[in-house]
mmCIF file of C-alpha atoms and ligand atoms in Angstrom:
data_model
loop_
_atom_site.group_PDB
_atom_site.id
_atom_site.type_symbol
_atom_site.label_atom_id
_atom_site.label_comp_id
_atom_site.label_asym_id
_atom_site.label_seq_id
_atom_site.Cartn_x
_atom_site.Cartn_y
_atom_site.Cartn_z
ATOM 1 C CA MET A 1 6.966 0.916 53.122
ATOM 2 C CA GLU A 2 6.045 2.476 49.785
ATOM 3 C CA PRO A 3 2.452 1.579 48.953
ATOM 4 C CA PHE A 4 1.442 -0.760 46.134
ATOM 5 C CA ARG A 5 -0.268 1.268 43.434
ATOM 6 C CA PHE A 6 -3.691 -0.013 42.398
ATOM 7 C CA TYR A 7 -4.917 1.642 39.176
ATOM 8 C CA ALA A 8 -8.620 0.972 39.379
ATOM 9 C CA ALA A 9 -12.131 2.362 39.555
ATOM 10 C CA GLU A 10 -15.067 1.726 41.837
ATOM 11 C CA ILE A 11 -17.454 0.984 38.948
ATOM 12 C CA SER A 12 -14.968 -1.316 37.191
ATOM 13 C CA TYR A 13 -15.881 -5.007 37.223
ATOM 14 C CA PHE A 14 -12.350 -6.327 37.445
ATOM 15 C CA SER A 15 -11.171 -3.701 39.911
ATOM 16 C CA ALA A 16 -13.898 -4.883 42.264
ATOM 17 C CA LYS A 17 -12.432 -8.398 42.106
ATOM 18 C CA VAL A 18 -8.983 -7.354 43.329
ATOM 19 C CA ARG A 19 -9.820 -4.644 45.883
ATOM 20 C CA PRO A 20 -11.268 -7.036 48.529
ATOM 21 C CA ALA A 21 -8.112 -9.176 48.254
ATOM 22 C CA LEU A 22 -5.833 -6.170 48.824
ATOM 23 C CA ARG A 23 -7.878 -5.188 51.863
ATOM 24 C CA TYR A 24 -8.244 -8.705 53.273
ATOM 25 C CA LYS A 25 -4.500 -9.264 53.034
ATOM 26 C CA ASN A 26 -3.771 -5.887 54.567
ATOM 27 C CA VAL A 27 -1.674 -4.793 51.604
ATOM 28 C CA PRO A 28 -0.534 -1.178 51.949
ATOM 29 C CA PHE A 29 -1.919 0.330 48.760
ATOM 30 C CA ALA A 30 -3.077 3.534 47.156
ATOM 31 C CA GLU A 31 -5.927 3.402 44.649
ATOM 32 C CA ILE A 32 -5.300 5.636 41.662
ATOM 33 C CA LEU A 33 -7.967 6.776 39.205
ATOM 34 C CA PRO A 34 -7.587 5.723 35.576
ATOM 35 C CA THR A 35 -7.555 9.182 33.995
ATOM 36 C CA PRO A 36 -6.499 9.592 30.353
ATOM 37 C CA GLU A 37 -3.092 10.775 31.608
ATOM 38 C CA VAL A 38 -2.719 7.620 33.724
ATOM 39 C CA TYR A 39 -3.564 5.433 30.719
ATOM 40 C CA ARG A 40 -0.992 7.337 28.653
ATOM 41 C CA SER A 41 1.821 7.444 31.149
ATOM 42 C CA VAL A 42 1.357 4.268 33.208
ATOM 43 C CA ILE A 43 -1.124 1.663 31.980
ATOM 44 C CA LEU A 44 -0.356 1.586 28.239
ATOM 45 C CA PRO A 45 3.441 1.802 28.487
ATOM 46 C CA ARG A 46 3.598 -0.814 31.244
ATOM 47 C CA THR A 47 1.178 -3.376 29.777
ATOM 48 C CA GLY A 48 0.580 -2.538 26.145
ATOM 49 C CA LEU A 49 -3.121 -3.010 26.962
ATOM 50 C CA GLY A 50 -5.951 -0.621 27.767
ATOM 51 C CA PHE A 51 -7.260 -2.655 30.712
ATOM 52 C CA ILE A 52 -7.770 -1.841 34.347
ATOM 53 C CA PRO A 53 -6.985 -2.785 36.987
ATOM 54 C CA ILE A 54 -3.226 -3.019 37.169
ATOM 55 C CA VAL A 55 -1.004 -3.153 40.235
ATOM 56 C CA VAL A 56 2.466 -1.599 40.410
ATOM 57 C CA THR A 57 4.550 -2.946 43.268
ATOM 58 C CA PRO A 58 6.843 -0.767 45.413
ATOM 59 C CA GLU A 59 9.758 -2.262 43.422
ATOM 60 C CA GLY A 60 8.199 -1.051 40.188
ATOM 61 C CA GLU A 61 6.988 -4.434 38.923
ATOM 62 C CA THR A 62 3.681 -4.463 36.993
ATOM 63 C CA TRP A 63 0.912 -6.977 37.605
ATOM 64 C CA GLN A 64 -1.956 -7.194 35.118
ATOM 65 C CA ASP A 65 -4.926 -9.521 34.707
ATOM 66 C CA THR A 66 -6.925 -10.025 37.862
ATOM 67 C CA SER A 67 -6.288 -13.780 37.956
ATOM 68 C CA ASP A 68 -2.525 -13.201 37.764
ATOM 69 C CA ILE A 69 -2.812 -10.375 40.292
ATOM 70 C CA LEU A 70 -4.593 -12.650 42.782
ATOM 71 C CA ASP A 71 -1.914 -15.326 42.228
ATOM 72 C CA ALA A 72 0.870 -12.796 42.782
ATOM 73 C CA LEU A 73 -0.805 -11.459 45.923
ATOM 74 C CA GLU A 74 -1.091 -14.971 47.309
ATOM 75 C CA VAL A 75 2.677 -15.476 46.876
ATOM 76 C CA ARG A 76 3.667 -12.077 48.238
ATOM 77 C CA PHE A 77 1.108 -12.030 51.090
ATOM 78 C CA PRO A 78 0.561 -15.697 52.013
ATOM 79 C CA GLU A 79 -0.815 -14.865 55.471
ATOM 80 C CA ARG A 80 -4.540 -14.649 54.914
ATOM 81 C CA ARG A 81 -4.989 -17.141 52.122
ATOM 82 C CA LEU A 82 -7.638 -16.699 49.452
ATOM 83 C CA GLU A 83 -6.876 -19.694 47.243
ATOM 84 C CA PRO A 84 -7.763 -23.103 48.667
ATOM 85 C CA SER A 85 -5.109 -25.755 48.116
ATOM 86 C CA THR A 86 -7.376 -28.783 48.575
ATOM 87 C CA PRO A 87 -8.877 -30.364 45.439
ATOM 88 C CA VAL A 88 -12.613 -29.823 45.889
ATOM 89 C CA GLN A 89 -12.553 -26.327 47.355
ATOM 90 C CA ARG A 90 -9.925 -25.188 44.877
ATOM 91 C CA THR A 91 -11.970 -26.521 41.954
ATOM 92 C CA ALA A 92 -15.122 -24.834 43.303
ATOM 93 C CA ALA A 93 -13.271 -21.544 43.713
ATOM 94 C CA ARG A 94 -11.801 -21.689 40.199
ATOM 95 C CA LEU A 95 -15.152 -22.701 38.657
ATOM 96 C CA LEU A 96 -16.819 -19.761 40.360
ATOM 97 C CA GLU A 97 -14.025 -17.463 39.180
ATOM 98 C CA LEU A 98 -14.578 -18.640 35.600
ATOM 99 C CA TYR A 99 -18.336 -18.153 35.980
ATOM 100 C CA ALA A 100 -17.963 -14.687 37.513
ATOM 101 C CA ASP A 101 -15.392 -13.445 34.981
ATOM 102 C CA GLU A 102 -16.749 -14.956 31.798
ATOM 103 C CA PHE A 103 -20.494 -15.520 32.229
ATOM 104 C CA LEU A 104 -21.819 -12.951 34.691
ATOM 105 C CA VAL A 105 -20.683 -10.204 32.345
ATOM 106 C CA LEU A 106 -23.988 -10.924 30.569
ATOM 107 C CA PRO A 107 -26.283 -9.714 33.390
ATOM 108 C CA ALA A 108 -23.732 -7.114 34.505
ATOM 109 C CA MET A 109 -23.519 -5.463 31.068
ATOM 110 C CA HIS A 110 -27.232 -5.917 30.345
ATOM 111 C CA TYR A 111 -28.356 -4.209 33.539
ATOM 112 C CA ARG A 112 -25.835 -1.369 33.033
ATOM 113 C CA TRP A 113 -26.479 -0.623 29.383
ATOM 114 C CA SER A 114 -30.082 -1.706 28.554
ATOM 115 C CA PHE A 115 -31.994 0.578 30.935
ATOM 116 C CA PRO A 116 -31.970 4.379 30.426
ATOM 117 C CA GLU A 117 -31.736 5.059 34.155
ATOM 118 C CA SER A 118 -28.720 2.772 34.530
ATOM 119 C CA VAL A 119 -27.106 4.210 31.405
ATOM 120 C CA ALA A 120 -27.433 7.790 32.685
ATOM 121 C CA LYS A 121 -25.856 6.926 36.033
ATOM 122 C CA ALA A 122 -23.077 4.847 34.485
ATOM 123 C CA ARG A 123 -22.188 7.609 32.041
ATOM 124 C CA ALA A 124 -22.026 10.145 34.879
ATOM 125 C CA ASP A 125 -19.956 7.741 36.985
ATOM 126 C CA PHE A 126 -17.539 7.175 34.096
ATOM 127 C CA ALA A 127 -17.083 10.936 33.694
ATOM 128 C CA ALA A 128 -16.508 11.394 37.416
ATOM 129 C CA VAL A 129 -13.843 8.693 37.503
ATOM 130 C CA ASN A 130 -12.133 9.672 34.268
ATOM 131 C CA GLY A 131 -12.029 13.427 34.750
ATOM 132 C CA ASP A 132 -12.258 14.114 31.023
ATOM 133 C CA PRO A 133 -15.946 14.127 29.997
ATOM 134 C CA ASP A 134 -15.151 13.625 26.287
ATOM 135 C CA ALA A 135 -12.848 10.671 26.889
ATOM 136 C CA ALA A 136 -15.376 9.195 29.344
ATOM 137 C CA LYS A 137 -18.142 9.552 26.773
ATOM 138 C CA LYS A 138 -16.084 7.734 24.140
ATOM 139 C CA PHE A 139 -15.320 4.919 26.560
ATOM 140 C CA ALA A 140 -19.003 4.652 27.602
ATOM 141 C CA ASP A 141 -20.058 4.607 23.937
ATOM 142 C CA ARG A 142 -17.669 1.730 23.289
ATOM 143 C CA MET A 143 -18.838 -0.238 26.342
ATOM 144 C CA SER A 144 -22.545 0.262 25.654
ATOM 145 C CA GLY A 145 -21.965 -0.684 22.015
ATOM 146 C CA SER A 146 -20.303 -3.941 23.039
ATOM 147 C CA ILE A 147 -23.316 -5.648 24.590
ATOM 148 C CA LEU A 148 -24.658 -7.014 21.323
ATOM 149 C CA ALA A 149 -21.364 -8.809 20.662
ATOM 150 C CA LEU A 150 -21.606 -10.326 24.152
ATOM 151 C CA GLY A 151 -24.953 -11.835 23.232
ATOM 152 C CA VAL A 152 -27.262 -9.354 24.987
ATOM 153 C CA SER A 153 -30.238 -8.896 22.632
ATOM 154 C CA ASP A 154 -34.016 -8.601 22.905
ATOM 155 C CA ALA A 155 -34.189 -12.360 22.413
ATOM 156 C CA SER A 156 -31.789 -13.167 25.247
ATOM 157 C CA LYS A 157 -32.657 -10.467 27.800
ATOM 158 C CA PRO A 158 -35.467 -12.453 29.518
ATOM 159 C CA ALA A 159 -33.136 -15.449 29.962
ATOM 160 C CA ILE A 160 -30.340 -13.257 31.323
ATOM 161 C CA GLU A 161 -32.743 -11.635 33.794
ATOM 162 C CA ALA A 162 -34.128 -15.013 34.865
ATOM 163 C CA HIS A 163 -30.576 -16.238 35.469
ATOM 164 C CA LEU A 164 -29.836 -13.261 37.705
ATOM 165 C CA ARG A 165 -33.029 -13.778 39.713
ATOM 166 C CA ASP A 166 -32.086 -17.417 40.277
ATOM 167 C CA LEU A 167 -28.536 -16.458 41.185
ATOM 168 C CA LEU A 168 -29.761 -13.952 43.783
ATOM 169 C CA ALA A 169 -32.157 -16.536 45.235
ATOM 170 C CA ALA A 170 -29.319 -19.074 45.505
ATOM 171 C CA LEU A 171 -27.048 -16.514 47.156
ATOM 172 C CA GLU A 172 -29.740 -15.442 49.638
ATOM 173 C CA THR A 173 -30.166 -19.043 50.777
ATOM 174 C CA HIS A 174 -26.424 -19.577 50.981
ATOM 175 C CA PHE A 175 -25.644 -16.397 52.900
ATOM 176 C CA ALA A 176 -28.343 -17.225 55.451
ATOM 177 C CA ALA A 177 -26.159 -20.203 56.406
ATOM 178 C CA HIS A 178 -22.570 -19.030 55.751
ATOM 179 C CA PRO A 179 -20.911 -15.602 55.604
ATOM 180 C CA PHE A 180 -18.752 -16.437 52.541
ATOM 181 C CA LEU A 181 -18.974 -18.860 49.635
ATOM 182 C CA LEU A 182 -16.701 -21.551 51.105
ATOM 183 C CA GLY A 183 -17.526 -20.983 54.766
ATOM 184 C CA ASP A 184 -16.361 -18.462 57.344
ATOM 185 C CA ALA A 185 -13.629 -16.780 55.297
ATOM 186 C CA PRO A 186 -13.511 -15.246 51.830
ATOM 187 C CA SER A 187 -11.738 -16.906 48.927
ATOM 188 C CA ILE A 188 -10.981 -15.989 45.319
ATOM 189 C CA ALA A 189 -14.566 -17.064 44.564
ATOM 190 C CA ASP A 190 -15.926 -14.239 46.731
ATOM 191 C CA CYS A 191 -13.446 -11.808 45.140
ATOM 192 C CA ALA A 192 -14.452 -12.828 41.615
ATOM 193 C CA LEU A 193 -18.196 -12.576 42.261
ATOM 194 C CA MET A 194 -17.663 -9.057 43.597
ATOM 195 C CA GLY A 195 -16.817 -7.950 40.047
ATOM 196 C CA PRO A 196 -20.324 -8.301 38.628
ATOM 197 C CA LEU A 197 -22.209 -8.122 41.903
ATOM 198 C CA TYR A 198 -20.594 -5.051 43.434
ATOM 199 C CA ALA A 199 -19.135 -2.955 40.605
ATOM 200 C CA HIS A 200 -22.125 -3.336 38.302
ATOM 201 C CA LEU A 201 -25.224 -4.795 39.891
ATOM 202 C CA TYR A 202 -24.948 -3.088 43.299
ATOM 203 C CA LEU A 203 -23.704 0.278 42.056
ATOM 204 C CA ASP A 204 -25.834 0.625 38.913
ATOM 205 C CA ALA A 205 -29.258 2.248 39.177
ATOM 206 C CA VAL A 206 -31.745 -0.398 38.067
ATOM 207 C CA PRO A 207 -30.082 -3.589 39.348
ATOM 208 C CA GLY A 208 -29.015 -1.721 42.505
ATOM 209 C CA ARG A 209 -32.689 -1.418 43.382
ATOM 210 C CA LEU A 210 -33.312 -5.063 42.515
ATOM 211 C CA LEU A 211 -30.517 -6.179 44.853
ATOM 212 C CA ARG A 212 -31.580 -3.931 47.707
ATOM 213 C CA GLU A 213 -35.243 -4.956 47.390
ATOM 214 C CA THR A 214 -34.793 -8.691 46.865
ATOM 215 C CA ALA A 215 -31.360 -9.712 48.121
ATOM 216 C CA PRO A 216 -30.493 -8.080 51.456
ATOM 217 C CA ARG A 217 -28.159 -10.870 52.560
ATOM 218 C CA THR A 218 -26.246 -10.606 49.292
ATOM 219 C CA CYS A 219 -26.003 -6.841 49.815
ATOM 220 C CA HIS A 220 -24.502 -7.446 53.247
ATOM 221 C CA TRP A 221 -22.062 -10.002 51.787
ATOM 222 C CA ILE A 222 -20.989 -7.321 49.282
ATOM 223 C CA GLU A 223 -20.359 -4.811 52.072
ATOM 224 C CA ARG A 224 -18.676 -7.449 54.249
ATOM 225 C CA THR A 225 -16.390 -8.624 51.455
ATOM 226 C CA ASN A 226 -15.434 -5.057 50.629
ATOM 227 C CA HIS A 227 -14.761 -4.263 54.308
ATOM 228 C CA PRO A 228 -12.971 -7.291 55.735
ATOM 229 C CA ASP A 229 -12.793 -7.545 59.504
ATOM 230 C CA PRO A 230 -9.093 -7.606 60.462
ATOM 231 C CA ASP A 231 -9.906 -9.618 63.593
ATOM 232 C CA ALA A 232 -11.880 -12.356 61.808
ATOM 233 C CA ARG A 233 -10.181 -15.738 62.207
ATOM 234 C CA GLY A 234 -12.656 -18.002 60.429
ATOM 235 C CA GLY A 235 -11.718 -20.451 57.690
ATOM 236 C CA TRP A 236 -13.304 -22.512 54.940
ATOM 237 C CA LEU A 237 -15.292 -25.626 55.814
ATOM 238 C CA GLU A 238 -13.253 -28.420 57.374
ATOM 239 C CA GLY A 239 -12.151 -31.461 55.409
ATOM 240 C CA ASP A 240 -12.284 -29.903 51.929
ATOM 241 C CA ALA A 241 -16.101 -29.919 52.154
ATOM 242 C CA LEU A 242 -18.414 -27.613 50.225
ATOM 243 C CA PRO A 243 -21.372 -25.999 51.960
ATOM 244 C CA ALA A 244 -24.592 -27.828 51.001
ATOM 245 C CA THR A 245 -26.129 -24.436 50.175
ATOM 246 C CA LEU A 246 -23.554 -23.943 47.415
ATOM 247 C CA ALA A 247 -25.199 -26.710 45.366
ATOM 248 C CA PRO A 248 -27.907 -24.518 43.762
ATOM 249 C CA LEU A 249 -25.265 -21.963 42.779
ATOM 250 C CA LEU A 250 -23.016 -24.627 41.231
ATOM 251 C CA GLY A 251 -26.156 -25.973 39.544
ATOM 252 C CA LEU A 252 -26.663 -22.606 37.842
ATOM 253 C CA VAL A 253 -23.050 -22.625 36.694
ATOM 254 C CA GLY A 254 -23.597 -26.120 35.320
ATOM 255 C CA SER A 255 -26.943 -25.575 33.637
ATOM 256 C CA ASP A 256 -26.535 -22.069 32.194
ATOM 257 C CA ALA A 257 -22.869 -21.073 32.070
ATOM 258 C CA ALA A 258 -21.182 -24.385 31.220
ATOM 259 C CA PRO A 259 -22.929 -25.020 27.865
ATOM 260 C CA LEU A 260 -22.534 -21.387 26.815
ATOM 261 C CA LEU A 261 -18.836 -21.257 27.675
ATOM 262 C CA LEU A 262 -18.148 -24.622 26.037
ATOM 263 C CA ASP A 263 -19.819 -23.485 22.792
ATOM 264 C CA GLY A 264 -17.378 -20.577 22.756
ATOM 265 C CA ILE A 265 -14.401 -22.868 23.378
ATOM 266 C CA ARG A 266 -15.506 -25.188 20.565
ATOM 267 C CA ASP A 267 -15.705 -22.298 18.132
ATOM 268 C CA LEU A 268 -12.335 -21.003 19.272
ATOM 269 C CA GLU A 269 -10.708 -24.399 18.790
ATOM 270 C CA ALA A 270 -12.139 -24.568 15.263
ATOM 271 C CA TRP A 271 -10.741 -21.090 14.546
ATOM 272 C CA ILE A 272 -7.286 -22.064 15.820
ATOM 273 C CA ASP A 273 -7.421 -25.214 13.664
ATOM 274 C CA ARG A 274 -8.144 -23.031 10.646
ATOM 275 C CA GLU A 275 -6.201 -19.859 11.230
ATOM 276 C CA GLY A 276 -4.211 -19.954 14.456
ATOM 277 C CA ARG A 277 -0.415 -20.009 14.527
ATOM 278 C CA VAL A 278 1.536 -21.191 17.529
ATOM 279 C CA GLY A 279 3.452 -18.313 19.107
ATOM 280 C CA GLU A 280 1.095 -15.653 17.772
ATOM 281 C CA THR A 281 -1.235 -13.362 19.678
ATOM 282 C CA PRO A 282 -4.827 -13.896 18.549
ATOM 283 C CA PRO A 283 -7.229 -10.982 18.155
ATOM 284 C CA ARG A 284 -9.422 -10.257 21.164
ATOM 285 C CA GLY A 285 -12.379 -11.750 19.302
ATOM 286 C CA VAL A 286 -12.109 -14.262 16.478
ATOM 287 C CA GLY A 287 -15.581 -14.190 14.980
ATOM 288 C CA LEU A 288 -19.039 -14.986 16.246
ATOM 289 C CA HIS A 289 -20.650 -18.217 17.352
ATOM 290 C CA GLU A 290 -24.144 -19.288 18.335
ATOM 291 C CA THR A 291 -25.148 -20.622 21.693
ATOM 292 C CA VAL A 292 -28.312 -21.040 23.744
ATOM 293 C CA LEU A 293 -29.323 -19.743 27.174
ATOM 294 C CA ARG A 294 -32.565 -21.146 28.605
ATOM 295 C CA GLY A 295 -33.898 -21.711 25.111
ATOM 296 C CA ALA A 296 -32.911 -18.262 23.813
ATOM 297 C CA ARG A 297 -30.426 -18.105 20.956
ATOM 298 C CA LEU A 298 -27.396 -15.890 21.454
ATOM 299 C CA ARG A 299 -24.753 -14.813 18.973
ATOM 300 C CA ARG A 300 -21.549 -13.935 20.775
ATOM 301 C CA TYR A 301 -18.005 -13.046 19.889
ATOM 302 C CA THR A 302 -15.538 -15.878 20.315
ATOM 303 C CA SER A 303 -12.915 -15.012 22.906
ATOM 304 C CA PRO A 304 -9.472 -16.647 23.048
ATOM 305 C CA TYR A 305 -9.175 -15.386 26.615
ATOM 306 C CA SER A 306 -12.009 -17.748 27.675
ATOM 307 C CA LEU A 307 -9.714 -20.702 26.971
ATOM 308 C CA TRP A 308 -7.006 -19.224 29.213
ATOM 309 C CA MET A 309 -9.626 -18.903 31.997
ATOM 310 C CA LEU A 310 -10.896 -22.453 31.457
ATOM 311 C CA GLN A 311 -7.307 -23.720 31.765
ATOM 312 C CA ARG A 312 -7.208 -22.196 35.247
ATOM 313 C CA VAL A 313 -9.990 -24.588 36.223
ATOM 314 C CA LEU A 314 -8.644 -27.617 34.370
ATOM 315 C CA ASP A 315 -4.897 -27.412 35.097
ATOM 316 C CA PRO A 316 -5.086 -27.961 38.871
ATOM 317 C CA VAL A 317 -7.540 -30.854 38.353
ATOM 318 C CA ALA A 318 -5.216 -32.439 35.775
ATOM 319 C CA SER A 319 -2.344 -32.325 38.250
ATOM 320 C CA LEU A 320 -4.285 -34.291 40.891
ATOM 321 C CA GLY A 321 -3.660 -37.932 41.634
ATOM 322 C CA PRO A 322 -6.450 -40.501 41.171
ATOM 323 C CA GLN A 323 -7.786 -39.979 44.718
ATOM 324 C CA GLY A 324 -8.038 -36.212 44.412
ATOM 325 C CA ARG A 325 -9.632 -36.501 41.022
ATOM 326 C CA SER A 326 -12.253 -38.916 42.233
ATOM 327 C CA ARG A 327 -13.056 -36.558 45.137
ATOM 328 C CA VAL A 328 -13.576 -33.770 42.630
ATOM 329 C CA GLU A 329 -15.749 -35.982 40.431
ATOM 330 C CA THR A 330 -17.926 -36.947 43.393
ATOM 331 C CA ALA A 331 -18.219 -33.378 44.668
ATOM 332 C CA PHE A 332 -19.429 -31.962 41.350
ATOM 333 C CA SER A 333 -21.450 -34.904 40.115
ATOM 334 C CA GLY A 334 -25.013 -33.864 39.303
ATOM 335 C CA SER A 335 -24.127 -30.145 39.263
ATOM 336 C CA GLY A 336 -23.869 -29.908 35.490
ATOM 337 C CA CYS A 337 -20.294 -28.678 35.929
ATOM 338 C CA GLU A 338 -19.035 -32.135 34.903
ATOM 339 C CA ALA A 339 -19.013 -31.055 31.264
ATOM 340 C CA LEU A 340 -16.671 -28.162 32.062
ATOM 341 C CA LEU A 341 -14.421 -30.412 34.138
ATOM 342 C CA ALA A 342 -14.375 -33.040 31.394
ATOM 343 C CA ALA A 343 -13.424 -30.521 28.705
ATOM 344 C CA ALA A 344 -10.145 -31.445 27.063
ATOM 345 C CA PRO A 345 -9.163 -28.576 24.782
ATOM 346 C CA VAL A 346 -6.737 -29.560 22.064
ATOM 347 C CA HIS A 347 -5.280 -26.069 21.936
ATOM 348 C CA ARG A 348 -3.732 -24.014 24.669
ATOM 349 C CA MET A 349 -3.292 -20.315 25.444
ATOM 350 C CA GLY A 350 -0.245 -18.935 27.166
ATOM 351 C CA LYS A 351 1.014 -15.425 27.807
ATOM 352 C CA ARG A 352 3.998 -13.443 26.659
ATOM 353 C CA ARG A 353 4.272 -10.604 29.160
ATOM 354 C CA PHE A 354 0.634 -9.557 29.212
ATOM 355 C CA ALA A 355 -0.430 -10.682 25.754
ATOM 356 C CA LEU A 356 -2.150 -13.975 25.089
ATOM 357 C CA VAL A 357 -0.268 -16.292 22.739
ATOM 358 C CA ILE A 358 -1.342 -19.534 21.144
ATOM 359 C CA GLU A 359 0.827 -22.126 22.833
ATOM 360 C CA ARG A 360 -0.513 -25.223 21.175
HETATM 361 N N1 GSH B 1 -9.139 -10.288 31.980
HETATM 362 C C1 GSH B 1 -8.875 -8.951 32.432
HETATM 363 C C2 GSH B 1 -10.055 -8.072 32.099
HETATM 364 C C3 GSH B 1 -9.894 -6.641 32.506
HETATM 365 C C4 GSH B 1 -11.006 -5.772 31.940
HETATM 366 O O1 GSH B 1 -11.751 -6.180 31.022
HETATM 367 N N2 GSH B 1 -11.145 -4.570 32.489
HETATM 368 C C5 GSH B 1 -12.144 -3.633 31.996
HETATM 369 C C6 GSH B 1 -12.630 -2.742 33.122
HETATM 370 S S1 GSH B 1 -13.503 -3.667 34.333
HETATM 371 C C7 GSH B 1 -11.488 -2.747 30.972
HETATM 372 O O2 GSH B 1 -10.486 -2.114 31.257
HETATM 373 N N3 GSH B 1 -12.034 -2.718 29.770
HETATM 374 C C8 GSH B 1 -11.522 -1.940 28.700
HETATM 375 C C9 GSH B 1 -11.862 -2.565 27.400
HETATM 376 O O3 GSH B 1 -12.645 -3.508 27.377
HETATM 377 O O4 GSH B 1 -11.327 -2.105 26.400
HETATM 378 C C10 GSH B 1 -8.622 -9.024 33.926
HETATM 379 O O5 GSH B 1 -9.048 -9.987 34.577
HETATM 380 O O6 GSH B 1 -7.915 -8.146 34.437
#
């Protein structure tokens, strides 16, 4: 069989989310470096976007956006499932995917671009992957310049660092009891957390030391998730249960990520009310909004994509019957995630090919 083509890089956040899924599901694939020539001849013409990773199937179909890629993999390779189909575990997995994709970019980008030692390594890594030092430098300049718009500033750095310390402590406790987030097998939650935790925090110079010195069990989870055992037969906890040790992690999602993400959604909804047109593709950022993390004020760009990610959490919950919904409510009550689950956006994002479009 022709291999699937995975256009990706080791130090790329979103590539690190998909790679463990390809390996776990035993997908025959070749990983191809995103050189300028590959952007020009494959990525841009196929997607119209400058994002990695993308997957090209043996039939020549293009998959883009890691959430859509994981969905497509689940359909094409249903054997070793990564997406729970039961209400509570599915909601936990989707909440953690939202948290990993949309919130953990704060510590991931801060630890890569705020410390000279990390910056030097990341710039060298970019050049090694890209092959064209000038193009790599331009890309690194753009990435390092983007952290202010994400909300990484002198005022917010202590809060971002405190969040990461608490996250690592929660993960250390959890991984002492269970090998993966939902039990004995990985899920999309493990894949999503690999983005920030492996591609940035484990590989970058300064946080790499922090992880190795303070979070050995998390380091082993990273290695284990990246190198799935083909003989492992374990599953998630029985009866749609969540491990008790997941509670502190969900608590961090609820206390720190939920308010920040919801402030962004509120600002986006106000922008769509004012300026959005159904059927149109919004800009990647539609202005700036204020939010708060552990008492620190952050100014961040408002991202239409965040609404599309939030819908991935809310849609499956909305399709549940009353029993399923009440199980979800019970499971997340007291976690602080209730506010995310109760969100009822007026507007809606869809996609046309790979571009976001305002659907409502
Ligand atoms: N939502 C997209 C995000 C992909 C993404 O942001 N990829 C990064 C690399 S990890 C990228 O290509 N960034 C280029 C840019 O921001 O212009 C996904 O899940 O695939």
